[in-house]
């Protein structure tokens, strides 16, 4: 039997983080959400104290990633996750304000699974997150392996 999926939310804007979590919950997703406001803390959690990522062997993780963080870019986090033997199969959903075509292409080249540009309008943003929550309720997430 597989472990429940843990959602790792890496989002520095507190208002966006609350909106994301509230609307994921409204869509019926009750999985644990671990919020991080910067890349340093998120990477420390993802890679563990030994820095290998083995701490998450057997875990099912889904990463919600903002690209614009105060201490590093989401691109750096995406690259490190997808290069790691334990974390590389974790789906990464980039959820950011950046809609630059080159940046979108780069994220997909590095292995992001879904790229969503945050709508500027509050109601559209809330609706997009509810739809994302519905998506989360039906996708299959692999466990981290060795």
JSON list of C-alpha atoms in Angstrom, two decimals:
[
{"chain": "A", "resi": 1, "resn": "UNK", "atom": "CA", "xyz": [0.00, 0.00, 0.00]},
{"chain": "A", "resi": 2, "resn": "UNK", "atom": "CA", "xyz": [1.33, 3.44, -0.86]},
{"chain": "A", "resi": 3, "resn": "UNK", "atom": "CA", "xyz": [1.82, 6.34, 1.52]},
{"chain": "A", "resi": 4, "resn": "UNK", "atom": "CA", "xyz": [-0.49, 9.34, 1.24]},
{"chain": "A", "resi": 5, "resn": "UNK", "atom": "CA", "xyz": [0.86, 12.14, -0.92]},
{"chain": "A", "resi": 6, "resn": "UNK", "atom": "CA", "xyz": [2.45, 15.05, 0.95]},
{"chain": "A", "resi": 7, "resn": "UNK", "atom": "CA", "xyz": [2.22, 18.39, -0.84]},
{"chain": "A", "resi": 8, "resn": "UNK", "atom": "CA", "xyz": [5.36, 20.49, -0.48]},
{"chain": "A", "resi": 9, "resn": "UNK", "atom": "CA", "xyz": [4.39, 24.12, -1.08]},
{"chain": "A", "resi": 10, "resn": "UNK", "atom": "CA", "xyz": [7.31, 26.47, -1.73]},
{"chain": "A", "resi": 11, "resn": "UNK", "atom": "CA", "xyz": [5.74, 29.95, -1.87]},
{"chain": "A", "resi": 12, "resn": "UNK", "atom": "CA", "xyz": [7.15, 33.13, -0.33]},
{"chain": "A", "resi": 13, "resn": "UNK", "atom": "CA", "xyz": [3.99, 35.25, -0.59]},
{"chain": "A", "resi": 14, "resn": "UNK", "atom": "CA", "xyz": [1.90, 34.54, 2.53]},
{"chain": "A", "resi": 15, "resn": "UNK", "atom": "CA", "xyz": [-1.31, 35.72, 0.87]},
{"chain": "A", "resi": 16, "resn": "UNK", "atom": "CA", "xyz": [-0.76, 33.42, -2.10]},
{"chain": "A", "resi": 17, "resn": "UNK", "atom": "CA", "xyz": [0.13, 30.53, 0.22]},
{"chain": "A", "resi": 18, "resn": "UNK", "atom": "CA", "xyz": [-3.10, 30.95, 2.20]},
{"chain": "A", "resi": 19, "resn": "UNK", "atom": "CA", "xyz": [-5.14, 31.26, -0.99]},
{"chain": "A", "resi": 20, "resn": "UNK", "atom": "CA", "xyz": [-3.49, 28.16, -2.45]},
{"chain": "A", "resi": 21, "resn": "UNK", "atom": "CA", "xyz": [-4.07, 26.04, 0.64]},
{"chain": "A", "resi": 22, "resn": "UNK", "atom": "CA", "xyz": [-7.66, 27.26, 1.16]},
{"chain": "A", "resi": 23, "resn": "UNK", "atom": "CA", "xyz": [-8.66, 26.50, -2.42]},
{"chain": "A", "resi": 24, "resn": "UNK", "atom": "CA", "xyz": [-6.90, 23.14, -2.54]},
{"chain": "A", "resi": 25, "resn": "UNK", "atom": "CA", "xyz": [-8.94, 22.25, 0.57]},
{"chain": "A", "resi": 26, "resn": "UNK", "atom": "CA", "xyz": [-12.15, 23.54, -1.06]},
{"chain": "A", "resi": 27, "resn": "UNK", "atom": "CA", "xyz": [-11.59, 21.12, -3.91]},
{"chain": "A", "resi": 28, "resn": "UNK", "atom": "CA", "xyz": [-11.67, 18.23, -1.42]},
{"chain": "A", "resi": 29, "resn": "UNK", "atom": "CA", "xyz": [-7.94, 17.52, -1.12]},
{"chain": "A", "resi": 30, "resn": "UNK", "atom": "CA", "xyz": [-7.07, 16.85, 2.53]},
{"chain": "A", "resi": 31, "resn": "UNK", "atom": "CA", "xyz": [-3.46, 15.72, 2.11]},
{"chain": "A", "resi": 32, "resn": "UNK", "atom": "CA", "xyz": [-0.79, 17.18, 4.35]},
{"chain": "A", "resi": 33, "resn": "UNK", "atom": "CA", "xyz": [0.59, 20.44, 3.01]},
{"chain": "A", "resi": 34, "resn": "UNK", "atom": "CA", "xyz": [4.08, 21.40, 4.19]},
{"chain": "A", "resi": 35, "resn": "UNK", "atom": "CA", "xyz": [4.61, 25.12, 3.51]},
{"chain": "A", "resi": 36, "resn": "UNK", "atom": "CA", "xyz": [8.01, 26.73, 2.97]},
{"chain": "A", "resi": 37, "resn": "UNK", "atom": "CA", "xyz": [8.63, 30.43, 2.36]},
{"chain": "A", "resi": 38, "resn": "UNK", "atom": "CA", "xyz": [12.14, 30.08, 0.95]},
{"chain": "A", "resi": 39, "resn": "UNK", "atom": "CA", "xyz": [14.25, 27.66, -1.00]},
{"chain": "A", "resi": 40, "resn": "UNK", "atom": "CA", "xyz": [16.84, 27.07, 1.72]},
{"chain": "A", "resi": 41, "resn": "UNK", "atom": "CA", "xyz": [14.30, 25.61, 4.17]},
{"chain": "A", "resi": 42, "resn": "UNK", "atom": "CA", "xyz": [12.52, 23.65, 1.44]},
{"chain": "A", "resi": 43, "resn": "UNK", "atom": "CA", "xyz": [15.76, 22.07, 0.22]},
{"chain": "A", "resi": 44, "resn": "UNK", "atom": "CA", "xyz": [16.82, 21.27, 3.79]},
{"chain": "A", "resi": 45, "resn": "UNK", "atom": "CA", "xyz": [13.54, 19.41, 4.24]},
{"chain": "A", "resi": 46, "resn": "UNK", "atom": "CA", "xyz": [13.64, 17.69, 0.84]},
{"chain": "A", "resi": 47, "resn": "UNK", "atom": "CA", "xyz": [17.27, 16.57, 1.05]},
{"chain": "A", "resi": 48, "resn": "UNK", "atom": "CA", "xyz": [17.38, 15.84, 4.79]},
{"chain": "A", "resi": 49, "resn": "UNK", "atom": "CA", "xyz": [20.25, 16.23, 7.21]},
{"chain": "A", "resi": 50, "resn": "UNK", "atom": "CA", "xyz": [22.59, 14.04, 5.15]},
{"chain": "A", "resi": 51, "resn": "UNK", "atom": "CA", "xyz": [21.85, 16.01, 1.95]},
{"chain": "A", "resi": 52, "resn": "UNK", "atom": "CA", "xyz": [21.01, 12.93, -0.13]},
{"chain": "A", "resi": 53, "resn": "UNK", "atom": "CA", "xyz": [17.21, 13.00, -0.18]},
{"chain": "A", "resi": 54, "resn": "UNK", "atom": "CA", "xyz": [17.15, 9.40, 1.10]},
{"chain": "A", "resi": 55, "resn": "UNK", "atom": "CA", "xyz": [15.05, 10.61, 4.03]},
{"chain": "A", "resi": 56, "resn": "UNK", "atom": "CA", "xyz": [12.08, 10.57, 1.63]},
{"chain": "A", "resi": 57, "resn": "UNK", "atom": "CA", "xyz": [12.64, 7.06, 0.28]},
{"chain": "A", "resi": 58, "resn": "UNK", "atom": "CA", "xyz": [9.17, 5.50, 0.11]},
{"chain": "A", "resi": 59, "resn": "UNK", "atom": "CA", "xyz": [7.40, 8.85, 0.45]},
{"chain": "A", "resi": 60, "resn": "UNK", "atom": "CA", "xyz": [5.00, 10.19, -2.16]},
{"chain": "A", "resi": 61, "resn": "UNK", "atom": "CA", "xyz": [5.69, 13.90, -2.62]},
{"chain": "A", "resi": 62, "resn": "UNK", "atom": "CA", "xyz": [4.13, 16.50, -4.87]},
{"chain": "A", "resi": 63, "resn": "UNK", "atom": "CA", "xyz": [5.95, 19.83, -5.07]},
{"chain": "A", "resi": 64, "resn": "UNK", "atom": "CA", "xyz": [4.19, 23.16, -5.68]},
{"chain": "A", "resi": 65, "resn": "UNK", "atom": "CA", "xyz": [6.96, 25.57, -6.64]},
{"chain": "A", "resi": 66, "resn": "UNK", "atom": "CA", "xyz": [7.06, 29.33, -7.03]},
{"chain": "A", "resi": 67, "resn": "UNK", "atom": "CA", "xyz": [9.96, 30.49, -9.21]},
{"chain": "A", "resi": 68, "resn": "UNK", "atom": "CA", "xyz": [10.50, 33.86, -7.53]},
{"chain": "A", "resi": 69, "resn": "UNK", "atom": "CA", "xyz": [11.86, 33.20, -4.05]},
{"chain": "A", "resi": 70, "resn": "UNK", "atom": "CA", "xyz": [13.86, 35.53, -1.80]},
{"chain": "A", "resi": 71, "resn": "UNK", "atom": "CA", "xyz": [16.98, 33.37, -1.48]},
{"chain": "A", "resi": 72, "resn": "UNK", "atom": "CA", "xyz": [17.22, 31.40, -4.73]},
{"chain": "A", "resi": 73, "resn": "UNK", "atom": "CA", "xyz": [15.27, 30.74, -7.89]},
{"chain": "A", "resi": 74, "resn": "UNK", "atom": "CA", "xyz": [12.71, 28.01, -8.22]},
{"chain": "A", "resi": 75, "resn": "UNK", "atom": "CA", "xyz": [14.68, 26.92, -11.29]},
{"chain": "A", "resi": 76, "resn": "UNK", "atom": "CA", "xyz": [17.58, 25.98, -8.97]},
{"chain": "A", "resi": 77, "resn": "UNK", "atom": "CA", "xyz": [15.24, 23.96, -6.77]},
{"chain": "A", "resi": 78, "resn": "UNK", "atom": "CA", "xyz": [13.64, 22.26, -9.77]},
{"chain": "A", "resi": 79, "resn": "UNK", "atom": "CA", "xyz": [17.06, 21.31, -11.15]},
{"chain": "A", "resi": 80, "resn": "UNK", "atom": "CA", "xyz": [18.25, 19.88, -7.84]},
{"chain": "A", "resi": 81, "resn": "UNK", "atom": "CA", "xyz": [15.05, 17.88, -7.28]},
{"chain": "A", "resi": 82, "resn": "UNK", "atom": "CA", "xyz": [15.03, 16.39, -10.78]},
{"chain": "A", "resi": 83, "resn": "UNK", "atom": "CA", "xyz": [18.73, 15.47, -10.58]},
{"chain": "A", "resi": 84, "resn": "UNK", "atom": "CA", "xyz": [18.29, 13.63, -7.27]},
{"chain": "A", "resi": 85, "resn": "UNK", "atom": "CA", "xyz": [17.88, 9.86, -7.38]},
{"chain": "A", "resi": 86, "resn": "UNK", "atom": "CA", "xyz": [15.28, 9.86, -4.57]},
{"chain": "A", "resi": 87, "resn": "UNK", "atom": "CA", "xyz": [13.26, 12.92, -5.56]},
{"chain": "A", "resi": 88, "resn": "UNK", "atom": "CA", "xyz": [13.35, 12.94, -9.36]},
{"chain": "A", "resi": 89, "resn": "UNK", "atom": "CA", "xyz": [9.99, 11.20, -9.78]},
{"chain": "A", "resi": 90, "resn": "UNK", "atom": "CA", "xyz": [8.13, 13.64, -7.52]},
{"chain": "A", "resi": 91, "resn": "UNK", "atom": "CA", "xyz": [5.77, 15.68, -9.69]},
{"chain": "A", "resi": 92, "resn": "UNK", "atom": "CA", "xyz": [6.66, 19.37, -9.69]},
{"chain": "A", "resi": 93, "resn": "UNK", "atom": "CA", "xyz": [3.95, 21.92, -10.40]},
{"chain": "A", "resi": 94, "resn": "UNK", "atom": "CA", "xyz": [5.41, 25.36, -11.08]},
{"chain": "A", "resi": 95, "resn": "UNK", "atom": "CA", "xyz": [2.92, 27.97, -9.91]},
{"chain": "A", "resi": 96, "resn": "UNK", "atom": "CA", "xyz": [4.28, 31.44, -10.56]},
{"chain": "A", "resi": 97, "resn": "UNK", "atom": "CA", "xyz": [3.55, 34.91, -11.90]},
{"chain": "A", "resi": 98, "resn": "UNK", "atom": "CA", "xyz": [6.19, 34.50, -14.63]},
{"chain": "A", "resi": 99, "resn": "UNK", "atom": "CA", "xyz": [4.67, 33.90, -18.06]},
{"chain": "A", "resi": 100, "resn": "UNK", "atom": "CA", "xyz": [7.85, 34.28, -20.11]},
{"chain": "A", "resi": 101, "resn": "UNK", "atom": "CA", "xyz": [7.93, 31.65, -22.89]},
{"chain": "A", "resi": 102, "resn": "UNK", "atom": "CA", "xyz": [11.66, 30.98, -22.40]},
{"chain": "A", "resi": 103, "resn": "UNK", "atom": "CA", "xyz": [11.20, 30.43, -18.67]},
{"chain": "A", "resi": 104, "resn": "UNK", "atom": "CA", "xyz": [8.29, 28.06, -19.30]},
{"chain": "A", "resi": 105, "resn": "UNK", "atom": "CA", "xyz": [10.35, 26.10, -21.83]},
{"chain": "A", "resi": 106, "resn": "UNK", "atom": "CA", "xyz": [13.29, 25.93, -19.43]},
{"chain": "A", "resi": 107, "resn": "UNK", "atom": "CA", "xyz": [11.12, 24.55, -16.63]},
{"chain": "A", "resi": 108, "resn": "UNK", "atom": "CA", "xyz": [9.77, 21.78, -18.86]},
{"chain": "A", "resi": 109, "resn": "UNK", "atom": "CA", "xyz": [13.28, 20.98, -20.09]},
{"chain": "A", "resi": 110, "resn": "UNK", "atom": "CA", "xyz": [14.37, 20.58, -16.47]},
{"chain": "A", "resi": 111, "resn": "UNK", "atom": "CA", "xyz": [11.48, 18.22, -15.78]},
{"chain": "A", "resi": 112, "resn": "UNK", "atom": "CA", "xyz": [8.59, 20.20, -14.34]},
{"chain": "A", "resi": 113, "resn": "UNK", "atom": "CA", "xyz": [5.34, 18.34, -14.85]},
{"chain": "A", "resi": 114, "resn": "UNK", "atom": "CA", "xyz": [2.92, 21.27, -14.97]},
{"chain": "A", "resi": 115, "resn": "UNK", "atom": "CA", "xyz": [3.52, 25.01, -15.38]},
{"chain": "A", "resi": 116, "resn": "UNK", "atom": "CA", "xyz": [0.75, 27.36, -14.26]},
{"chain": "A", "resi": 117, "resn": "UNK", "atom": "CA", "xyz": [0.88, 31.13, -14.45]},
{"chain": "A", "resi": 118, "resn": "UNK", "atom": "CA", "xyz": [-0.90, 32.66, -11.46]},
{"chain": "A", "resi": 119, "resn": "UNK", "atom": "CA", "xyz": [-3.83, 34.75, -12.66]},
{"chain": "A", "resi": 120, "resn": "UNK", "atom": "CA", "xyz": [-3.62, 38.35, -11.43]},
{"chain": "A", "resi": 121, "resn": "UNK", "atom": "CA", "xyz": [-7.34, 38.55, -10.63]},
{"chain": "A", "resi": 122, "resn": "UNK", "atom": "CA", "xyz": [-8.17, 37.12, -7.18]},
{"chain": "A", "resi": 123, "resn": "UNK", "atom": "CA", "xyz": [-11.24, 35.16, -8.28]},
{"chain": "A", "resi": 124, "resn": "UNK", "atom": "CA", "xyz": [-9.45, 33.70, -11.31]},
{"chain": "A", "resi": 125, "resn": "UNK", "atom": "CA", "xyz": [-6.51, 32.73, -9.10]},
{"chain": "A", "resi": 126, "resn": "UNK", "atom": "CA", "xyz": [-8.82, 31.05, -6.57]},
{"chain": "A", "resi": 127, "resn": "UNK", "atom": "CA", "xyz": [-10.61, 29.19, -9.37]},
{"chain": "A", "resi": 128, "resn": "UNK", "atom": "CA", "xyz": [-7.32, 28.03, -10.93]},
{"chain": "A", "resi": 129, "resn": "UNK", "atom": "CA", "xyz": [-6.19, 26.63, -7.57]},
{"chain": "A", "resi": 130, "resn": "UNK", "atom": "CA", "xyz": [-9.51, 24.81, -7.03]},
{"chain": "A", "resi": 131, "resn": "UNK", "atom": "CA", "xyz": [-9.07, 23.21, -10.44]},
{"chain": "A", "resi": 132, "resn": "UNK", "atom": "CA", "xyz": [-5.49, 22.30, -9.50]},
{"chain": "A", "resi": 133, "resn": "UNK", "atom": "CA", "xyz": [-6.85, 20.67, -6.34]},
{"chain": "A", "resi": 134, "resn": "UNK", "atom": "CA", "xyz": [-9.23, 18.58, -8.44]},
{"chain": "A", "resi": 135, "resn": "UNK", "atom": "CA", "xyz": [-6.26, 17.58, -10.58]},
{"chain": "A", "resi": 136, "resn": "UNK", "atom": "CA", "xyz": [-4.36, 16.56, -7.42]},
{"chain": "A", "resi": 137, "resn": "UNK", "atom": "CA", "xyz": [-7.26, 14.36, -6.36]},
{"chain": "A", "resi": 138, "resn": "UNK", "atom": "CA", "xyz": [-6.99, 12.17, -9.47]},
{"chain": "A", "resi": 139, "resn": "UNK", "atom": "CA", "xyz": [-3.28, 12.00, -10.37]},
{"chain": "A", "resi": 140, "resn": "UNK", "atom": "CA", "xyz": [-1.05, 9.13, -9.33]},
{"chain": "A", "resi": 141, "resn": "UNK", "atom": "CA", "xyz": [2.18, 10.10, -7.56]},
{"chain": "A", "resi": 142, "resn": "UNK", "atom": "CA", "xyz": [5.06, 7.61, -7.40]},
{"chain": "A", "resi": 143, "resn": "UNK", "atom": "CA", "xyz": [6.92, 6.90, -4.20]},
{"chain": "A", "resi": 144, "resn": "UNK", "atom": "CA", "xyz": [10.54, 7.99, -3.96]},
{"chain": "A", "resi": 145, "resn": "UNK", "atom": "CA", "xyz": [12.80, 5.03, -4.71]},
{"chain": "A", "resi": 146, "resn": "UNK", "atom": "CA", "xyz": [16.46, 4.20, -4.41]}
]
